């Protein structure tokens, strides 16, 4: 018995490696406890569309939304598994003997007895099919594993933070390594399996089946070179519009923060310190813009952002603010601010500030839906 990984096809109940309306009907019958429906062992496993460990109404709801195009269809995923393949001959006659065949599958072990023909004594062999090598992402001189459990990143040490968000199709986890901000690396996992990275670097090679967003300093005063990239397995997305609960964008805010410090380090600047109180101020302004459908630095009563800081008890000496709208990707939002020709870039690259708080909010009834705020300050020495 050897440790390996198994491939799951979420939603593919009839195991034809395509997810369509027939699978939806079969899942509806499964959820409705139709005893006349017969699924293969693999089909039963594929019925767990959200990979929660059990099959229920949530899986049917998610599959219907995937078929309707409201959320992306889940792609095949590798999960940790233990597999043993055994070929056994158990009966001997004076001519040709064939054994019966049975297949038993559980959530962790697959044991298969196959048809075997022999003309002599019984024989028994045990074999384990070799797995293909796991794909890798290469960034500069770093090789980063893909489609393996998130625990594989332990070779890089202990992450600064590990943040998990329930998306519509899976739980997305972000393992952040930022002890050296100029080499910031964020491993991205779907239900515990690595499906991508956000990482700072100047060159890369991504495997087939993965899409890459290149973040380039296109500002007229910038280098025009690649400074970071986001590589994600096809069929997955880190857009936070796919969250199950769009009332809490705190993870998006922290990811944006680590990106800010990566950019600062790449430009020879010290990292900013995360200020939770300032983050609450930033979130409150983003939420106010979303709830009351406006896009301004000033509050609705006409007061400036600095007044919000003072009201929150922040003893600032210098301060600044960036706002944006419409972004659901923390790194796309950051790149928009960083490559801006206006003061957004200056605020991110200013040596005058020491602290930062970031907040994103959403309201479906607002013009832009999504709103973000970065607040910077330096206190009195």
XYZ file of C-alpha atoms in Angstrom:
381
model
C 0.000 0.000 0.000
C 1.576 3.244 -1.085
C 0.641 6.909 -0.599
C -0.313 8.782 -3.752
C -2.987 11.101 -5.060
C -6.305 10.483 -6.782
C -8.038 12.522 -9.470
C -11.542 13.827 -8.791
C -13.940 15.242 -11.373
C -16.432 17.291 -9.289
C -19.929 17.068 -10.766
C -19.186 14.267 -13.236
C -21.583 11.692 -11.796
C -21.769 9.533 -14.922
C -17.939 9.566 -15.188
C -17.794 10.559 -18.849
C -15.328 13.375 -17.969
C -17.854 16.047 -18.958
C -20.199 17.916 -16.643
C -23.614 18.611 -18.182
C -27.342 18.579 -17.491
C -27.426 14.774 -17.251
C -25.049 14.976 -14.292
C -27.358 17.595 -12.752
C -30.331 15.254 -13.043
C -28.345 12.407 -11.522
C -27.209 14.618 -8.634
C -30.795 15.751 -8.017
C -31.856 12.101 -7.824
C -28.932 11.364 -5.488
C -29.824 14.249 -3.161
C -33.440 13.073 -3.303
C -32.293 9.607 -2.164
C -33.525 7.801 -5.276
C -32.586 4.186 -4.506
C -33.066 3.155 -8.143
C -30.143 5.287 -9.283
C -26.902 3.349 -9.578
C -23.633 5.259 -9.572
C -20.126 3.908 -9.880
C -17.809 4.385 -6.941
C -16.067 7.204 -8.839
C -19.441 8.767 -9.655
C -20.366 8.789 -5.984
C -17.126 10.563 -5.179
C -17.664 13.072 -8.004
C -21.104 13.888 -6.551
C -19.303 15.844 -3.817
C -19.114 18.953 -6.034
C -17.919 21.333 -3.324
C -15.431 18.768 -1.949
C -16.882 19.178 1.532
C -16.729 15.468 2.380
C -20.445 14.738 1.993
C -23.123 15.047 -0.695
C -26.121 17.293 -0.134
C -28.240 20.200 -1.335
C -25.201 22.526 -1.396
C -23.615 20.330 -4.067
C -26.773 20.446 -6.199
C -27.047 24.222 -5.817
C -23.393 24.688 -6.825
C -23.687 22.367 -9.842
C -26.809 24.172 -11.081
C -24.962 27.495 -10.855
C -22.001 26.016 -12.743
C -24.243 24.679 -15.506
C -26.001 28.048 -15.739
C -22.631 29.790 -16.082
C -22.946 31.836 -12.909
C -19.751 30.343 -11.473
C -16.898 28.516 -13.239
C -17.112 24.765 -13.564
C -14.741 22.942 -11.256
C -11.717 21.375 -12.905
C -10.319 17.926 -12.109
C -8.347 18.098 -8.881
C -5.762 15.891 -7.262
C -6.449 14.814 -3.688
C -4.285 12.804 -1.302
C -5.165 9.148 -1.550
C -3.826 5.662 -0.936
C -4.105 3.261 -3.864
C -3.218 -0.425 -4.198
C -3.719 -2.327 -7.438
C -3.708 -6.121 -6.987
C -3.931 -8.819 -9.648
C -4.830 -12.263 -8.272
C -5.449 -15.745 -9.723
C -7.203 -17.987 -7.229
C -8.384 -21.164 -9.032
C -6.522 -23.813 -11.052
C -7.928 -26.474 -13.457
C -6.409 -28.775 -16.062
C -7.210 -26.223 -18.781
C -7.906 -22.451 -18.496
C -9.208 -20.797 -15.349
C -10.618 -17.276 -14.971
C -11.269 -15.583 -11.646
C -14.248 -13.338 -10.873
C -13.804 -9.589 -10.801
C -14.843 -7.214 -8.026
C -14.084 -3.561 -7.407
C -14.321 -1.897 -3.993
C -13.813 1.831 -3.523
C -13.817 3.942 -0.368
C -12.915 7.574 0.097
C -9.316 6.653 0.853
C -8.547 3.243 -0.679
C -9.180 1.651 -4.060
C -8.609 -2.132 -4.280
C -9.128 -3.839 -7.634
C -9.134 -7.552 -8.485
C -8.930 -8.040 -12.255
C -9.662 -10.900 -14.693
C -6.643 -13.155 -15.137
C -6.212 -16.257 -17.293
C -3.654 -18.967 -16.612
C -3.033 -22.575 -17.618
C -0.959 -23.611 -14.619
C -0.742 -22.982 -10.906
C -2.210 -19.914 -9.201
C -0.006 -16.816 -9.050
C -0.272 -13.519 -7.172
C 1.345 -10.204 -8.075
C 1.044 -6.716 -6.629
C 1.817 -3.603 -8.648
C 1.467 0.129 -8.129
C 0.952 2.280 -11.202
C 3.515 5.119 -11.332
C 2.100 8.631 -11.044
C 3.132 11.331 -13.500
C 5.468 13.938 -11.994
C 3.713 16.934 -10.436
C 3.915 20.091 -12.574
C 6.041 23.005 -11.419
C 6.112 26.762 -11.808
C 9.598 28.206 -12.243
C 10.156 31.832 -11.213
C 13.717 33.083 -11.619
C 15.663 30.256 -9.943
C 12.808 29.014 -7.745
C 10.876 25.844 -8.556
C 7.410 25.806 -7.015
C 5.300 22.620 -6.846
C 1.750 22.453 -8.208
C -1.135 19.989 -7.786
C 0.241 18.639 -4.526
C -1.011 19.173 -0.947
C -0.389 22.607 0.539
C 1.829 20.972 3.154
C 4.468 20.606 0.411
C 5.315 24.269 0.968
C 6.783 23.379 4.362
C 10.138 23.179 2.557
C 10.005 26.980 2.445
C 9.483 27.254 6.193
C 6.513 28.521 8.179
C 4.224 30.989 6.389
C 3.670 34.425 7.885
C -0.061 33.832 7.561
C -2.383 31.184 6.157
C -5.758 32.609 5.154
C -8.768 30.574 3.955
C -11.890 31.831 2.183
C -14.963 29.755 1.201
C -15.552 30.294 -2.523
C -18.605 28.994 -4.392
C -16.803 25.930 -5.770
C -14.142 25.267 -3.112
C -12.224 26.662 -0.152
C -9.369 28.876 -1.352
C -6.333 29.050 0.936
C -3.466 31.533 0.656
C -0.154 30.632 2.333
C 1.910 33.819 2.585
C 5.706 33.832 2.733
C 6.951 37.392 3.158
C 9.945 37.362 5.519
C 11.889 38.769 2.558
C 9.301 41.147 1.049
C 11.163 41.513 -2.250
C 10.671 37.758 -2.742
C 7.079 37.625 -1.500
C 5.419 34.339 -2.439
C 1.785 33.406 -1.858
C 0.814 29.794 -2.484
C -2.806 29.357 -3.599
C -4.654 26.125 -2.805
C -8.141 24.872 -3.694
C -9.393 22.539 -0.958
C -5.822 21.973 0.194
C -4.260 21.294 -3.237
C -1.896 23.893 -4.695
C -3.342 25.408 -7.878
C -1.277 28.578 -8.244
C 0.961 31.325 -6.899
C 1.265 35.088 -6.641
C 4.976 35.774 -6.553
C 7.521 38.514 -7.146
C 10.115 37.851 -9.835
C 11.451 38.854 -13.224
C 11.034 35.711 -15.352
C 8.944 32.561 -15.251
C 7.948 29.327 -16.939
C 4.432 28.003 -16.303
C 3.220 24.481 -17.207
C 0.449 23.743 -19.692
C -3.036 24.132 -18.289
C -2.144 27.246 -16.282
C -2.875 30.903 -17.022
C -0.564 33.714 -15.950
C -1.210 37.402 -15.358
C 2.006 39.393 -15.680
C 2.223 42.519 -13.534
C 4.459 45.017 -15.317
C 5.452 48.457 -14.140
C 3.965 50.336 -17.097
C 4.050 53.741 -15.410
C 5.886 56.310 -17.530
C 8.527 56.654 -14.808
C 8.730 52.934 -14.116
C 11.064 50.240 -15.377
C 8.610 48.654 -17.795
C 9.669 45.269 -16.437
C 7.816 42.362 -14.901
C 7.750 42.715 -11.128
C 5.244 40.007 -10.103
C 2.961 37.386 -11.596
C -0.184 35.437 -10.779
C -0.321 31.878 -12.131
C -3.494 29.832 -11.568
C -4.669 26.475 -12.897
C -7.247 26.798 -15.665
C -10.768 26.621 -14.261
C -9.867 28.315 -10.964
C -10.040 31.983 -10.037
C -9.033 34.153 -7.094
C -11.634 36.811 -7.881
C -13.315 37.488 -4.579
C -16.643 38.000 -6.299
C -16.843 34.184 -6.161
C -16.860 34.159 -2.350
C -19.831 32.517 -0.663
C -20.080 35.452 1.740
C -19.336 38.828 0.166
C -19.741 40.697 3.433
C -16.158 40.008 4.548
C -13.227 40.986 2.291
C -10.605 40.939 5.048
C -8.519 38.283 3.279
C -8.513 40.297 0.048
C -7.330 43.296 2.077
C -4.425 41.386 3.668
C -3.320 39.960 0.303
C -3.290 43.482 -1.102
C -1.181 44.543 1.877
C 1.499 41.912 1.311
C 1.648 42.957 -2.327
C 2.217 46.577 -1.262
C 5.238 45.580 0.812
C 6.581 43.434 -2.029
C 6.469 46.452 -4.336
C 8.088 48.684 -1.725
C 10.898 46.193 -1.136
C 11.515 45.899 -4.880
C 11.971 49.676 -4.894
C 14.327 49.787 -1.906
C 11.754 50.846 0.694
C 10.975 49.478 4.142
C 7.731 47.543 4.623
C 4.675 49.223 6.079
C 3.199 47.950 9.339
C -0.394 46.696 9.236
C -2.602 48.795 11.532
C -5.855 47.054 12.433
C -7.473 50.267 13.639
C -6.650 51.991 10.355
C -7.943 48.945 8.478
C -11.308 49.451 10.191
C -11.291 53.096 9.081
C -10.512 52.078 5.485
C -13.195 49.397 5.509
C -15.776 51.819 6.900
C -15.116 54.251 4.047
C -15.265 51.515 1.400
C -18.528 50.273 2.871
C -19.962 53.778 3.013
C -19.133 54.345 -0.671
C -20.694 51.002 -1.580
C -23.823 51.489 0.520
C -24.463 55.086 -0.544
C -23.245 54.756 -4.136
C -20.547 57.414 -4.339
C -16.817 57.451 -5.087
C -14.936 60.208 -3.278
C -12.162 60.666 -0.718
C -14.353 63.016 1.261
C -17.064 61.523 3.437
C -20.723 62.204 2.675
C -20.711 65.121 5.128
C -17.854 66.743 3.166
C -15.127 66.008 5.742
C -11.693 64.915 4.532
C -10.170 61.480 5.029
C -7.763 62.892 7.618
C -10.772 63.733 9.801
C -11.806 60.064 9.737
C -8.346 59.110 11.016
C -8.496 61.628 13.869
C -12.004 60.529 14.804
C -10.728 56.960 15.093
C -8.035 58.052 17.567
C -5.106 57.715 15.142
C -2.389 60.205 16.105
C -1.023 60.876 12.631
C 1.716 63.243 11.537
C 1.375 62.615 7.782
C -1.355 60.684 6.010
C -2.670 59.741 2.563
C -5.386 57.657 0.944
C -5.984 55.620 -2.242
C -9.442 54.490 -3.334
C -10.620 52.329 -6.230
C -13.781 50.627 -7.489
C -14.767 47.585 -9.508
C -11.836 45.335 -8.558
C -12.447 41.814 -7.218
C -8.804 40.685 -7.440
C -6.451 41.981 -4.698
C -3.421 41.980 -6.989
C -5.221 43.583 -9.929
C -6.385 46.313 -7.564
C -2.846 46.837 -6.315
C -1.428 46.936 -9.839
C -4.012 49.553 -10.802
C -2.930 51.812 -7.952
C 0.775 51.148 -8.484
C 0.820 51.878 -12.220
C -1.399 54.952 -11.879
C -0.049 58.246 -13.227
C -1.595 60.102 -10.291
C -0.760 60.134 -6.588
C -1.697 56.491 -5.926
C 1.734 55.251 -6.942
C 3.431 57.999 -4.957
C 1.578 56.968 -1.811
C 2.609 53.322 -2.199
C 6.247 54.273 -2.791
C 6.504 57.054 -0.219
C 9.153 56.728 2.470
C 7.147 59.164 4.606
C 4.589 56.580 5.776
C 5.127 53.754 8.240
C 1.652 52.214 8.667
C -1.225 51.141 6.471
C -4.792 49.860 6.736
C -6.806 48.456 3.810
C -10.476 47.608 3.411
C -12.714 46.355 0.564
C -16.518 46.252 0.525
C -19.365 45.211 -1.771
C -22.941 46.248 -2.462
C -24.813 44.759 -5.413
C -27.015 47.857 -5.711
C -24.116 50.296 -6.088
C -22.789 51.510 -9.430
C -19.440 49.722 -9.245
C -20.302 46.926 -6.811
C -16.841 46.712 -5.261
C -14.919 49.508 -3.514
C -11.432 49.581 -1.994
C -9.521 51.958 0.285
C -5.843 52.119 1.277
C -5.039 54.471 4.167
C -1.426 55.425 4.984
C 0.051 57.354 7.889
C 3.116 58.141 9.950
C 2.700 58.766 13.648
C 4.548 61.200 15.837
C 7.991 60.008 16.930
